[in-house]
CSV table of C-alpha atoms and ligand atoms in Angstrom, one decimal:
chain,number,residue,atom,x,y,z
A,1,MET,CA,-10.8,15.4,-20.9
A,2,ARG,CA,-7.1,14.9,-21.7
A,3,ARG,CA,-6.3,13.4,-25.1
A,4,THR,CA,-3.4,11.1,-25.6
A,5,PRO,CA,-1.4,12.4,-28.6
A,6,LYS,CA,-0.5,10.1,-31.5
A,7,THR,CA,3.2,9.9,-32.5
A,8,THR,CA,4.2,10.1,-36.2
A,9,HIS,CA,4.4,6.3,-36.4
A,10,GLY,CA,0.8,5.9,-35.1
A,11,ALA,CA,1.6,4.5,-31.6
A,12,PHE,CA,0.1,6.2,-28.6
A,13,GLU,CA,2.4,7.8,-26.1
A,14,PRO,CA,1.5,9.5,-22.8
A,15,PRO,CA,1.4,13.3,-22.8
A,16,PRO,CA,4.6,14.9,-21.4
A,17,VAL,CA,4.5,16.3,-17.9
A,18,PRO,CA,2.9,19.7,-17.5
A,19,GLY,CA,5.4,22.4,-18.4
A,20,TYR,CA,7.6,20.1,-20.6
A,21,GLY,CA,10.2,22.0,-22.6
A,22,ARG,CA,9.8,25.2,-20.6
A,23,ARG,CA,12.8,27.6,-20.6
A,24,THR,CA,11.5,29.4,-17.5
A,25,ILE,CA,9.9,27.5,-14.7
A,26,GLY,CA,7.7,29.3,-12.2
A,27,PHE,CA,7.0,28.3,-8.7
A,28,GLY,CA,5.0,29.7,-5.7
A,29,VAL,CA,5.5,29.3,-2.0
A,30,ILE,CA,2.5,29.0,0.3
A,31,GLY,CA,3.6,29.5,4.0
A,32,VAL,CA,6.3,32.0,4.6
A,33,GLY,CA,7.4,31.0,8.1
A,34,THR,CA,10.7,29.3,9.2
A,35,VAL,CA,11.0,26.9,6.2
A,36,GLY,CA,9.3,29.2,3.6
A,37,THR,CA,11.6,32.1,4.4
A,38,GLY,CA,14.6,29.7,4.5
A,39,THR,CA,13.7,28.3,1.1
A,40,ILE,CA,13.4,31.7,-0.5
A,41,LYS,CA,16.7,33.0,1.0
A,42,VAL,CA,18.5,29.9,-0.2
A,43,LEU,CA,17.1,30.4,-3.7
A,44,LEU,CA,18.2,34.0,-3.8
A,45,GLU,CA,21.7,33.1,-2.6
A,46,HIS,CA,22.1,30.0,-4.9
A,47,ARG,CA,20.0,31.0,-7.9
A,48,ARG,CA,22.9,31.2,-10.4
A,49,GLU,CA,24.3,27.9,-9.4
A,50,ILE,CA,20.9,26.2,-9.4
A,51,GLU,CA,20.1,27.6,-12.9
A,52,ARG,CA,23.4,26.4,-14.2
A,53,ARG,CA,22.5,22.9,-12.9
A,54,LEU,CA,19.1,23.2,-14.5
A,55,GLY,CA,19.9,24.9,-17.8
A,56,CYS,CA,16.8,27.1,-17.5
A,57,ARG,CA,15.5,30.0,-15.4
A,58,LEU,CA,13.7,29.3,-12.1
A,59,GLU,CA,11.4,32.1,-11.1
A,60,LEU,CA,9.7,32.6,-7.7
A,61,ARG,CA,6.4,34.2,-8.9
A,62,THR,CA,4.2,34.4,-5.8
A,63,ILE,CA,4.5,33.9,-2.0
A,64,CYS,CA,1.5,33.5,0.3
A,65,SER,CA,0.8,33.8,4.0
A,66,ARG,CA,-2.3,35.1,5.7
A,67,ARG,CA,-0.4,37.9,7.4
A,68,ILE,CA,2.1,38.4,4.5
A,69,HIS,CA,1.5,42.2,4.5
A,70,HIS,CA,2.8,42.4,8.1
A,71,GLN,CA,6.1,40.7,7.2
A,72,ASP,CA,9.2,42.7,6.3
A,73,LEU,CA,10.0,41.5,2.8
A,74,SER,CA,12.4,44.3,1.8
A,75,TRP,CA,15.1,41.7,1.1
A,76,LEU,CA,12.9,40.0,-1.5
A,77,GLY,CA,12.8,42.4,-4.4
A,78,PRO,CA,9.7,43.8,-6.1
A,79,GLN,CA,9.3,41.2,-8.8
A,80,VAL,CA,7.7,38.6,-6.4
A,81,GLN,CA,4.0,38.9,-6.0
A,82,THR,CA,2.3,38.5,-2.6
A,83,THR,CA,-1.1,37.2,-1.6
A,84,THR,CA,-3.0,36.1,1.5
A,85,ASP,CA,-5.1,33.6,-0.4
A,86,TRP,CA,-3.4,30.3,-1.3
A,87,ARG,CA,-6.0,29.6,-4.0
A,88,GLU,CA,-4.5,32.4,-6.1
A,89,VAL,CA,-1.2,30.5,-6.2
A,90,VAL,CA,-2.9,27.3,-7.2
A,91,ARG,CA,-4.8,29.0,-10.0
A,92,ASP,CA,-1.9,31.1,-11.3
A,93,GLY,CA,-1.1,29.9,-14.9
A,94,ARG,CA,2.5,31.1,-14.6
A,95,ILE,CA,3.1,28.8,-11.6
A,96,ASP,CA,4.2,25.2,-12.5
A,97,ILE,CA,5.3,24.1,-9.0
A,98,VAL,CA,3.4,24.8,-5.8
A,99,VAL,CA,5.4,24.6,-2.6
A,100,GLU,CA,3.2,23.9,0.5
A,101,LEU,CA,4.8,25.0,3.8
A,102,VAL,CA,1.9,26.0,5.9
A,103,GLY,CA,2.3,23.2,8.4
A,104,GLN,CA,-1.2,22.2,9.4
A,105,LEU,CA,-3.0,19.1,8.2
A,106,ALA,CA,-6.4,20.4,7.0
A,107,THR,CA,-5.1,23.4,5.1
A,108,ALA,CA,-2.1,21.6,3.8
A,109,ARG,CA,-4.3,18.8,2.5
A,110,ALA,CA,-6.7,21.3,0.8
A,111,ILE,CA,-3.7,23.0,-0.8
A,112,ALA,CA,-2.1,19.8,-1.9
A,113,PHE,CA,-5.2,18.2,-3.4
A,114,ALA,CA,-6.2,21.5,-5.2
A,115,ALA,CA,-2.7,22.0,-6.6
A,116,LEU,CA,-2.5,18.4,-8.0
A,117,ALA,CA,-6.0,18.7,-9.5
A,118,ALA,CA,-5.0,22.0,-11.1
A,119,GLY,CA,-2.1,20.1,-12.8
A,120,LYS,CA,0.6,21.7,-10.7
A,121,HIS,CA,3.7,19.8,-9.4
A,122,LEU,CA,3.7,19.8,-5.6
A,123,VAL,CA,6.5,20.0,-3.1
A,124,THR,CA,5.7,19.7,0.6
A,125,ALA,CA,7.7,19.5,3.9
A,126,ASN,CA,4.6,18.4,5.8
A,127,LYS,CA,5.4,15.0,7.5
A,128,GLN,CA,1.9,14.8,8.9
A,129,LEU,CA,0.3,15.2,5.5
A,130,VAL,CA,2.6,12.6,3.9
A,131,ALA,CA,2.3,10.1,6.8
A,132,GLU,CA,-1.5,10.3,6.8
A,133,TYR,CA,-2.2,10.8,3.0
A,134,GLY,CA,1.0,9.8,1.3
A,135,VAL,CA,-0.5,7.0,-0.8
A,136,GLU,CA,-3.4,9.1,-1.8
A,137,LEU,CA,-1.1,12.0,-2.8
A,138,VAL,CA,0.9,9.7,-5.0
A,139,GLU,CA,-2.2,8.2,-6.6
A,140,ARG,CA,-3.5,11.7,-7.3
A,141,SER,CA,-0.2,12.9,-8.7
A,142,ARG,CA,-0.2,9.9,-11.1
A,143,ARG,CA,-3.8,10.6,-12.1
A,144,TYR,CA,-2.9,14.3,-13.0
A,145,ARG,CA,0.5,13.3,-14.4
A,146,VAL,CA,2.4,15.7,-12.1
A,147,ASN,CA,5.4,15.1,-9.8
A,148,LEU,CA,5.5,15.2,-6.0
A,149,GLY,CA,8.5,16.1,-3.8
A,150,ILE,CA,8.6,15.2,-0.1
A,151,GLU,CA,12.3,15.2,0.8
A,152,ALA,CA,12.0,17.8,3.6
A,153,CYS,CA,9.5,15.7,5.5
A,154,VAL,CA,12.1,13.5,7.2
A,155,ALA,CA,15.4,14.6,8.6
A,156,GLY,CA,15.0,18.2,7.3
A,157,GLY,CA,18.2,19.0,5.4
A,158,THR,CA,19.6,15.5,5.2
A,159,PRO,CA,18.5,13.8,1.9
A,160,ILE,CA,17.7,10.4,3.4
A,161,LEU,CA,14.6,9.7,1.4
A,162,HIS,CA,16.4,10.1,-1.9
A,163,ALA,CA,19.2,7.9,-0.7
A,164,ILE,CA,16.9,5.1,0.3
A,165,ARG,CA,14.6,5.4,-2.8
A,166,GLU,CA,17.2,5.8,-5.5
A,167,GLY,CA,20.6,5.0,-4.1
A,168,LEU,CA,19.4,1.8,-2.5
A,169,ALA,CA,16.5,0.8,-4.7
A,170,GLY,CA,18.2,-2.6,-5.2
A,171,GLU,CA,18.4,-3.4,-1.5
A,172,HIS,CA,16.0,-5.5,0.6
A,173,PHE,CA,15.8,-3.6,3.9
A,174,THR,CA,15.4,-5.5,7.1
A,175,ALA,CA,15.3,-2.6,9.5
A,176,VAL,CA,15.5,1.2,9.8
A,177,PHE,CA,16.3,3.1,13.0
A,178,GLY,CA,16.4,6.8,13.4
A,179,ILE,CA,17.0,9.7,15.7
A,180,LEU,CA,14.4,11.8,13.9
A,181,ASN,CA,13.6,14.5,16.3
A,182,GLY,CA,16.4,17.1,17.0
A,183,THR,CA,14.5,18.6,20.0
A,184,THR,CA,14.4,15.4,22.0
A,185,ASN,CA,18.0,14.4,21.1
A,186,TYR,CA,19.2,17.9,22.2
A,187,ILE,CA,17.4,17.5,25.5
A,188,LEU,CA,18.6,14.0,26.2
A,189,THR,CA,22.2,14.8,25.3
A,190,GLU,CA,22.1,17.9,27.6
A,191,VAL,CA,20.6,15.9,30.5
A,192,GLU,CA,23.4,13.4,30.0
A,193,ARG,CA,26.2,15.9,29.6
A,194,ARG,CA,25.3,18.3,32.4
A,195,GLN,CA,23.4,15.9,34.6
A,196,CYS,CA,20.7,18.6,34.8
A,197,PRO,CA,17.0,17.9,35.4
A,198,PHE,CA,14.8,17.2,32.3
A,199,GLY,CA,12.8,20.5,32.9
A,200,GLU,CA,15.9,22.6,32.9
A,201,ALA,CA,17.2,21.1,29.6
A,202,LEU,CA,13.7,21.6,28.0
A,203,ALA,CA,13.6,25.2,29.1
A,204,GLU,CA,17.0,25.8,27.6
A,205,ALA,CA,15.9,24.1,24.3
A,206,GLN,CA,12.9,26.5,24.2
A,207,GLN,CA,15.2,29.5,24.8
A,208,LYS,CA,17.5,28.4,22.0
A,209,GLY,CA,14.5,27.9,19.6
A,210,TYR,CA,15.0,24.1,19.4
A,211,ALA,CA,11.7,23.4,21.2
A,212,GLU,CA,8.3,25.0,20.7
A,213,PRO,CA,6.5,26.8,23.6
A,214,ASP,CA,4.2,23.8,23.7
A,215,PRO,CA,6.8,20.9,23.3
A,216,THR,CA,4.3,18.0,23.5
A,217,PHE,CA,4.5,17.2,19.7
A,218,ASP,CA,8.2,16.6,20.0
A,219,ILE,CA,8.8,15.3,23.5
A,220,GLU,CA,6.0,12.8,23.5
A,221,GLY,CA,7.3,11.3,20.2
A,222,TYR,CA,4.5,12.3,17.9
A,223,ASP,CA,6.7,14.1,15.4
A,224,ALA,CA,9.1,11.1,15.2
A,225,ARG,CA,6.0,8.8,14.7
A,226,TYR,CA,5.0,10.6,11.5
A,227,LYS,CA,8.6,10.3,10.2
A,228,ILE,CA,9.0,6.6,10.9
A,229,ALA,CA,5.6,6.0,9.2
A,230,ILE,CA,7.0,7.7,6.1
A,231,LEU,CA,10.3,5.7,6.3
A,232,ALA,CA,8.4,2.5,6.7
A,233,MET,CA,6.5,3.3,3.4
A,234,ILE,CA,9.8,4.0,1.6
A,235,CYS,CA,11.9,1.2,3.0
A,236,PHE,CA,9.3,-1.6,3.0
A,237,GLY,CA,6.4,-0.5,0.8
A,238,GLN,CA,4.0,-0.9,3.7
A,239,ALA,CA,1.4,1.9,4.4
A,240,VAL,CA,1.2,2.1,8.2
A,241,LYS,CA,-1.7,3.8,10.0
A,242,VAL,CA,0.1,6.3,12.1
A,243,ARG,CA,-2.2,5.7,15.1
A,244,GLU,CA,-1.1,2.0,15.2
A,245,ILE,CA,2.5,3.0,15.9
A,246,PRO,CA,3.1,2.7,19.7
A,247,VAL,CA,4.8,5.8,21.1
A,248,GLN,CA,6.5,6.6,24.3
A,249,GLY,CA,8.1,10.1,25.0
A,250,ILE,CA,11.1,11.2,27.0
A,251,ARG,CA,9.4,13.4,29.7
A,252,ARG,CA,10.3,11.0,32.5
A,253,ILE,CA,14.0,10.6,31.8
A,254,GLU,CA,16.2,12.1,34.5
A,255,PRO,CA,19.9,12.3,35.2
A,256,ILE,CA,19.7,9.3,37.5
A,257,ASP,CA,18.7,7.2,34.4
A,258,PHE,CA,21.9,8.2,32.6
A,259,ALA,CA,23.9,7.4,35.8
A,260,TYR,CA,22.5,3.9,35.7
A,261,ALA,CA,22.8,3.7,31.9
A,262,HIS,CA,26.5,4.5,32.1
A,263,ARG,CA,27.1,1.9,34.8
A,264,LEU,CA,25.7,-0.5,32.2
A,265,ASN,CA,27.9,1.0,29.5
A,266,ARG,CA,24.8,2.3,27.7
A,267,THR,CA,23.1,5.6,27.0
A,268,ILE,CA,19.5,6.6,26.3
A,269,ARG,CA,18.1,8.0,23.0
A,270,LEU,CA,14.6,8.4,21.6
A,271,ILE,CA,14.6,5.8,18.7
A,272,ALA,CA,12.0,5.6,16.0
A,273,GLY,CA,12.4,2.2,14.4
A,274,ALA,CA,10.8,-0.3,12.1
A,275,THR,CA,12.0,-3.9,11.5
A,276,ARG,CA,10.7,-6.7,9.3
A,277,ARG,CA,9.6,-9.8,11.2
A,278,GLY,CA,8.5,-13.2,10.0
A,279,GLY,CA,5.2,-13.5,8.2
A,280,GLY,CA,5.5,-10.0,6.6
A,281,GLN,CA,4.9,-8.3,9.9
A,282,LEU,CA,6.4,-4.9,10.8
A,283,HIS,CA,7.6,-4.1,14.3
A,284,ILE,CA,7.4,-0.3,14.4
A,285,PHE,CA,7.7,2.0,17.4
A,286,VAL,CA,8.9,5.3,18.8
A,287,ARG,CA,10.4,5.0,22.3
A,288,PRO,CA,13.4,5.8,24.5
A,289,MET,CA,15.9,2.9,24.4
A,290,MET,CA,19.1,1.9,26.1
A,291,LEU,CA,21.8,1.8,23.4
A,292,PRO,CA,25.3,0.5,23.7
A,293,ARG,CA,27.4,3.5,24.5
A,294,GLY,CA,29.8,3.0,21.5
A,295,SER,CA,27.0,2.4,19.0
A,296,GLN,CA,26.5,4.7,16.0
A,297,LEU,CA,23.2,6.3,17.1
A,298,ALA,CA,24.5,6.8,20.6
A,299,GLY,CA,27.1,9.2,19.3
A,300,ILE,CA,24.7,11.5,17.5
A,301,PRO,CA,25.1,14.9,19.2
A,302,GLY,CA,22.5,17.6,20.1
A,303,ALA,CA,19.8,18.5,17.6
A,304,THR,CA,21.4,16.3,14.8
A,305,ASN,CA,19.3,13.7,13.0
A,306,ALA,CA,20.5,10.3,11.9
A,307,VAL,CA,19.1,7.3,10.1
A,308,LEU,CA,20.6,3.8,10.3
A,309,LEU,CA,19.5,1.4,7.6
A,310,GLU,CA,20.0,-2.3,7.7
A,311,GLY,CA,20.0,-4.1,4.3
A,312,ASN,CA,20.2,-7.7,3.3
A,313,LYS,CA,23.3,-7.2,1.1
A,314,GLY,CA,24.8,-3.8,2.1
A,315,GLY,CA,24.6,-4.3,5.9
A,316,HIS,CA,24.5,-1.1,7.8
A,317,THR,CA,24.4,2.4,6.2
A,318,MET,CA,24.1,5.5,8.2
A,319,MET,CA,23.2,9.0,7.2
A,320,THR,CA,23.4,12.0,9.6
A,321,GLY,CA,22.9,15.7,9.3
A,322,ARG,CA,20.7,18.7,10.1
A,323,GLY,CA,17.2,17.7,10.8
A,324,ALA,CA,15.5,21.1,11.0
A,325,GLY,CA,16.1,24.8,10.6
A,326,GLY,CA,14.8,27.2,7.9
A,327,GLU,CA,17.7,27.1,5.5
A,328,PRO,CA,18.9,23.5,5.8
A,329,THR,CA,15.2,22.4,5.3
A,330,GLY,CA,14.9,25.0,2.5
A,331,VAL,CA,17.8,23.3,0.7
A,332,ALA,CA,15.8,20.0,0.7
A,333,VAL,CA,12.6,21.9,-0.5
A,334,LEU,CA,14.6,23.6,-3.3
A,335,SER,CA,16.2,20.3,-4.3
A,336,ASP,CA,12.8,18.8,-4.9
A,337,VAL,CA,11.9,21.9,-6.9
A,338,VAL,CA,15.1,21.5,-9.0
A,339,GLU,CA,14.4,17.8,-9.5
A,340,ILE,CA,10.9,18.5,-10.7
A,341,ALA,CA,12.1,21.4,-12.9
A,342,ARG,CA,14.6,19.0,-14.5
A,343,THR,CA,11.8,16.7,-15.6
A,344,MET,CA,10.0,19.7,-17.1
A,345,VAL,CA,13.2,20.6,-19.0
A,346,ALA,CA,13.9,17.1,-20.2
A,347,GLY,CA,10.5,15.3,-20.1
A,348,GLY,CA,9.8,12.1,-18.1
A,349,SER,CA,8.8,12.1,-14.4
A,350,THR,CA,10.5,11.9,-11.1
A,351,VAL,CA,10.9,8.7,-9.2
A,352,THR,CA,7.7,8.0,-7.2
A,353,PRO,CA,8.4,9.8,-3.9
A,354,LEU,CA,7.3,6.8,-1.8
A,355,GLY,CA,9.6,4.5,-3.7
A,356,TYR,CA,7.1,1.8,-4.6
A,357,ALA,CA,4.7,1.4,-7.5
A,358,ARG,CA,2.3,-0.5,-5.2
A,359,TRP,CA,1.9,-0.7,-1.4
A,360,GLN,CA,0.6,-3.3,0.9
A,361,PRO,CA,-1.3,-2.3,4.0
A,362,ALA,CA,1.1,-2.8,6.9
A,363,ARG,CA,0.7,-5.7,9.2
A,364,VAL,CA,1.9,-4.1,12.5
A,365,ALA,CA,3.3,-6.7,14.9
A,366,PRO,CA,1.4,-6.5,18.2
A,367,PRO,CA,3.9,-4.7,20.5
A,368,GLY,CA,3.2,-7.3,23.3
A,369,GLU,CA,4.8,-10.1,21.2
A,370,ILE,CA,8.2,-8.3,21.0
A,371,VAL,CA,11.0,-9.9,23.1
A,372,ALA,CA,13.7,-7.6,24.5
A,373,ALA,CA,15.9,-7.2,27.6
A,374,ALA,CA,14.8,-4.2,29.6
A,375,TYR,CA,15.7,-1.6,32.2
A,376,LEU,CA,13.3,-0.9,35.0
A,377,ARG,CA,13.7,2.1,37.3
A,378,LEU,CA,11.7,2.2,40.5
A,379,VAL,CA,11.5,5.0,43.0
A,380,VAL,CA,10.3,3.8,46.4
A,381,ARG,CA,9.7,5.0,50.0
A,382,ASP,CA,12.4,2.9,51.7
A,383,ARG,CA,11.3,0.1,54.0
A,384,PRO,CA,12.4,-3.6,54.5
A,385,GLY,CA,11.2,-6.3,52.1
A,386,ILE,CA,10.8,-4.1,49.0
A,387,LEU,CA,13.2,-6.2,46.8
A,388,ALA,CA,11.5,-9.5,47.9
A,389,ARG,CA,8.1,-8.2,46.9
A,390,VAL,CA,9.3,-7.0,43.5
A,391,CYS,CA,11.3,-10.2,42.8
A,392,GLY,CA,8.3,-12.3,43.8
A,393,ILE,CA,6.2,-10.6,41.2
A,394,PHE,CA,8.8,-11.2,38.5
A,395,ALA,CA,9.2,-14.8,39.5
A,396,ARG,CA,5.4,-15.3,39.2
A,397,HIS,CA,5.5,-13.9,35.7
A,398,ARG,CA,8.6,-16.1,34.9
A,399,ILE,CA,10.8,-13.0,34.2
A,400,ASN,CA,14.5,-13.4,35.0
A,401,ILE,CA,16.3,-10.6,36.7
A,402,ASP,CA,19.7,-9.9,35.4
A,403,SER,CA,21.0,-7.4,37.9
A,404,VAL,CA,19.9,-5.0,40.6
A,405,LEU,CA,21.7,-1.6,40.8
A,406,GLN,CA,21.5,1.1,43.4
A,407,GLU,CA,23.3,4.4,43.4
A,408,PRO,CA,23.5,6.4,46.6
A,409,ALA,CA,20.5,8.7,47.0
A,410,PRO,CA,20.0,11.6,49.5
A,411,SER,CA,16.4,10.8,50.4
A,412,LYS,CA,14.9,7.6,51.9
A,413,SER,CA,11.5,8.7,50.9
A,414,ARG,CA,12.4,8.8,47.2
A,415,LEU,CA,14.9,6.1,46.8
A,416,PRO,CA,15.6,5.1,43.2
A,417,PHE,CA,16.9,1.6,42.2
A,418,VAL,CA,17.2,-0.2,38.9
A,419,MET,CA,16.6,-3.8,37.8
A,420,THR,CA,17.8,-5.1,34.4
A,421,LEU,CA,15.7,-7.9,33.1
A,422,GLU,CA,16.6,-10.8,30.7
A,423,PRO,CA,14.9,-10.9,27.3
A,424,THR,CA,11.1,-11.1,28.0
A,425,ARG,CA,8.0,-10.9,26.0
A,426,GLU,CA,6.7,-7.4,26.3
A,427,ARG,CA,3.1,-8.4,27.3
A,428,HIS,CA,4.5,-10.5,30.2
A,429,LEU,CA,6.7,-7.6,31.3
A,430,SER,CA,3.8,-5.0,31.1
A,431,ARG,CA,1.6,-7.3,33.2
A,432,ALA,CA,4.3,-7.6,35.9
A,433,VAL,CA,5.0,-3.9,35.8
A,434,GLN,CA,1.3,-3.1,36.2
A,435,GLU,CA,1.3,-5.3,39.4
A,436,ILE,CA,4.4,-3.6,40.7
A,437,SER,CA,2.8,-0.2,40.0
A,438,ARG,CA,0.2,-1.0,42.6
A,439,LEU,CA,2.7,-1.7,45.4
A,440,PRO,CA,2.1,0.7,48.3
A,441,PHE,CA,5.8,1.8,48.7
A,442,LEU,CA,6.2,3.1,45.1
A,443,ALA,CA,6.8,6.9,45.1
A,444,GLU,CA,6.1,7.2,41.3
A,445,PRO,CA,5.2,4.9,38.5
A,446,PRO,CA,7.9,2.6,37.2
A,447,LEU,CA,9.9,3.6,34.1
A,448,VAL,CA,10.6,0.9,31.6
A,449,MET,CA,13.0,1.1,28.6
A,450,PRO,CA,14.1,-1.8,26.3
A,451,PHE,CA,17.7,-2.5,25.5
A,452,ALA,CA,18.5,-2.1,21.8
A,453,GLU,CA,21.4,-4.1,20.4
A,454,LEU,CA,22.3,-1.7,17.6
A,455,PRO,CA,25.8,-1.6,16.0
B,501,LIG,N1,10.8,24.3,11.0
B,501,LIG,C1,11.6,23.3,10.6
B,501,LIG,O1,12.8,23.2,10.9
B,501,LIG,C2,11.0,22.2,9.7
B,501,LIG,C3,11.8,21.1,9.3
B,501,LIG,C4,11.2,20.1,8.5
B,501,LIG,C5,9.9,20.2,8.1
B,501,LIG,N2,9.1,21.3,8.5
B,501,LIG,C6,7.7,21.3,8.1
B,501,LIG,O2,7.6,22.5,7.2
B,501,LIG,C7,6.3,23.0,7.4
B,501,LIG,C8,6.4,24.5,7.7
B,501,LIG,O3,7.0,24.6,9.0
B,501,LIG,P1,7.5,26.0,9.6
B,501,LIG,O4,8.4,25.7,10.7
B,501,LIG,O5,8.1,26.8,8.5
B,501,LIG,O6,6.1,26.6,10.1
B,501,LIG,P2,5.8,28.1,10.5
B,501,LIG,O7,7.1,28.8,10.8
B,501,LIG,O8,4.7,28.1,11.5
B,501,LIG,O9,5.3,28.7,9.1
B,501,LIG,C9,4.0,28.4,8.6
B,501,LIG,C10,3.6,29.5,7.7
B,501,LIG,O10,2.4,29.2,7.1
B,501,LIG,C11,1.5,30.4,7.1
B,501,LIG,N3,0.2,29.9,7.0
B,501,LIG,C12,-0.5,29.2,8.0
B,501,LIG,N4,-1.8,29.0,7.5
B,501,LIG,C13,-1.9,29.5,6.3
B,501,LIG,C14,-2.9,29.6,5.3
B,501,LIG,N5,-4.1,29.1,5.6
B,501,LIG,N6,-2.7,30.2,4.2
B,501,LIG,C15,-1.5,30.8,3.9
B,501,LIG,N7,-0.4,30.7,4.8
B,501,LIG,C16,-0.6,30.1,6.0
B,501,LIG,C17,1.9,31.1,8.4
B,501,LIG,O11,1.7,32.5,8.3
B,501,LIG,P3,0.4,33.2,8.5
B,501,LIG,O12,-0.1,32.9,9.9
B,501,LIG,O13,0.7,34.7,8.3
B,501,LIG,O14,-0.6,32.7,7.5
B,501,LIG,C18,3.4,30.9,8.4
B,501,LIG,O15,4.1,31.8,7.6
B,501,LIG,C19,5.6,22.1,8.4
B,501,LIG,O16,4.8,21.2,7.7
B,501,LIG,C20,6.7,21.5,9.2
B,501,LIG,O17,6.4,20.3,9.8
B,501,LIG,C21,9.6,22.2,9.4
């Protein structure tokens, strides 16, 4: 059992953080893949500067991967130990900070919980771990009086979490919107720029290393969903269950959608967003949206990430930068290590990484209650009376059509056209769209995207 020391004047004060007063701080890296290697390389390159900032030595003691002995580590130097068993890192008395970069949920959780229980400070880049177990991690880190760093989990190399948590701790946020997945933004901007089919832009993203061989996690929006869950915790103090966040990917977006979007002076981006609504509800989602062409998020190029915050007093604040990549993300990981090391040098603890001392369970607004104007793209086998049938369905559901657009198309058997709809409650729209989906002349299911009026 830990004992609370008595001060000279008899009052009780909490024990200092583990490692307080150290002149050399040791850390270990578990997972030596893209981010692990990036982190170590950045440390080797920036060590002198980092140590000048810290005022003490920062020693990488051990690195761990299951196949570490198959990796060429000649650039690393002999003083760093290697192991294939992460438990050795967690048990090592010379290691103060454990850096978890293995990237799967079950192992990452086992490492994180074991490290905290062993009194180690923990840094992780694992968005899934933090989105699913963030509150529990924070509670355990409090219990064991250690610090937790999560900066690399959202927007990789861009320190958005620190900015929200510390730079804007006095703000009342009303909304947060982000382009949080570089792969999908790269694909969408390429489809837009070159008017190439989605599949071609995806294949190119895979070739350039922006997309995984199995791209589902990115292009179906699941990666961005973890990140918006973390942002919702930090901006609003609400712990959202990831599976409650509705998600729509970008797989069906084609050059024709950009052609129509441009006619409407808009463009298409995958937006992860959360807004506060009346009654403490949170509207939270990941979906492709039609943005005004001149808006801030519309201008985010390629694999870049961006977060747009809306605050009661400060209005809009935007941060943009590298969202992934070994070395940019390694900088974020190391920055957490440095922050924790500072607390060990000076005493005290870091700011709680989720920004709140207490959380409320989130009250997610039913998506069906959201009201928005929308874009509907239909691809039909041409015949007379199509427009009358579709308009009839909208009229029955009391949905007003704003405009009907049709670009010239080469084939009458796959003729695309677009309708823009006035603001409508989403559940009414989805009922109407279900009915339209059953019409015999449809060549593929309708594509619906809401309009977002972002600055
Ligand atoms: N890549 C990015 O740009 C980026 C950006 C932000 C955040 N992140 C996050 O950073 C984390 C790491 O991503 P990454 O891209 O670096 O992944 P990665 O390249 O797949 O690397 C993962 C590493 O973990 C090792 N590993 C897996 N299971 C292990 C185990 N049981 N024990 C020890 N080592 C194990 C793997 O090597 P062995 O197979 O040899 O064990 C590999 O070296 C993930 O949570 C990811 O979401 C990544």
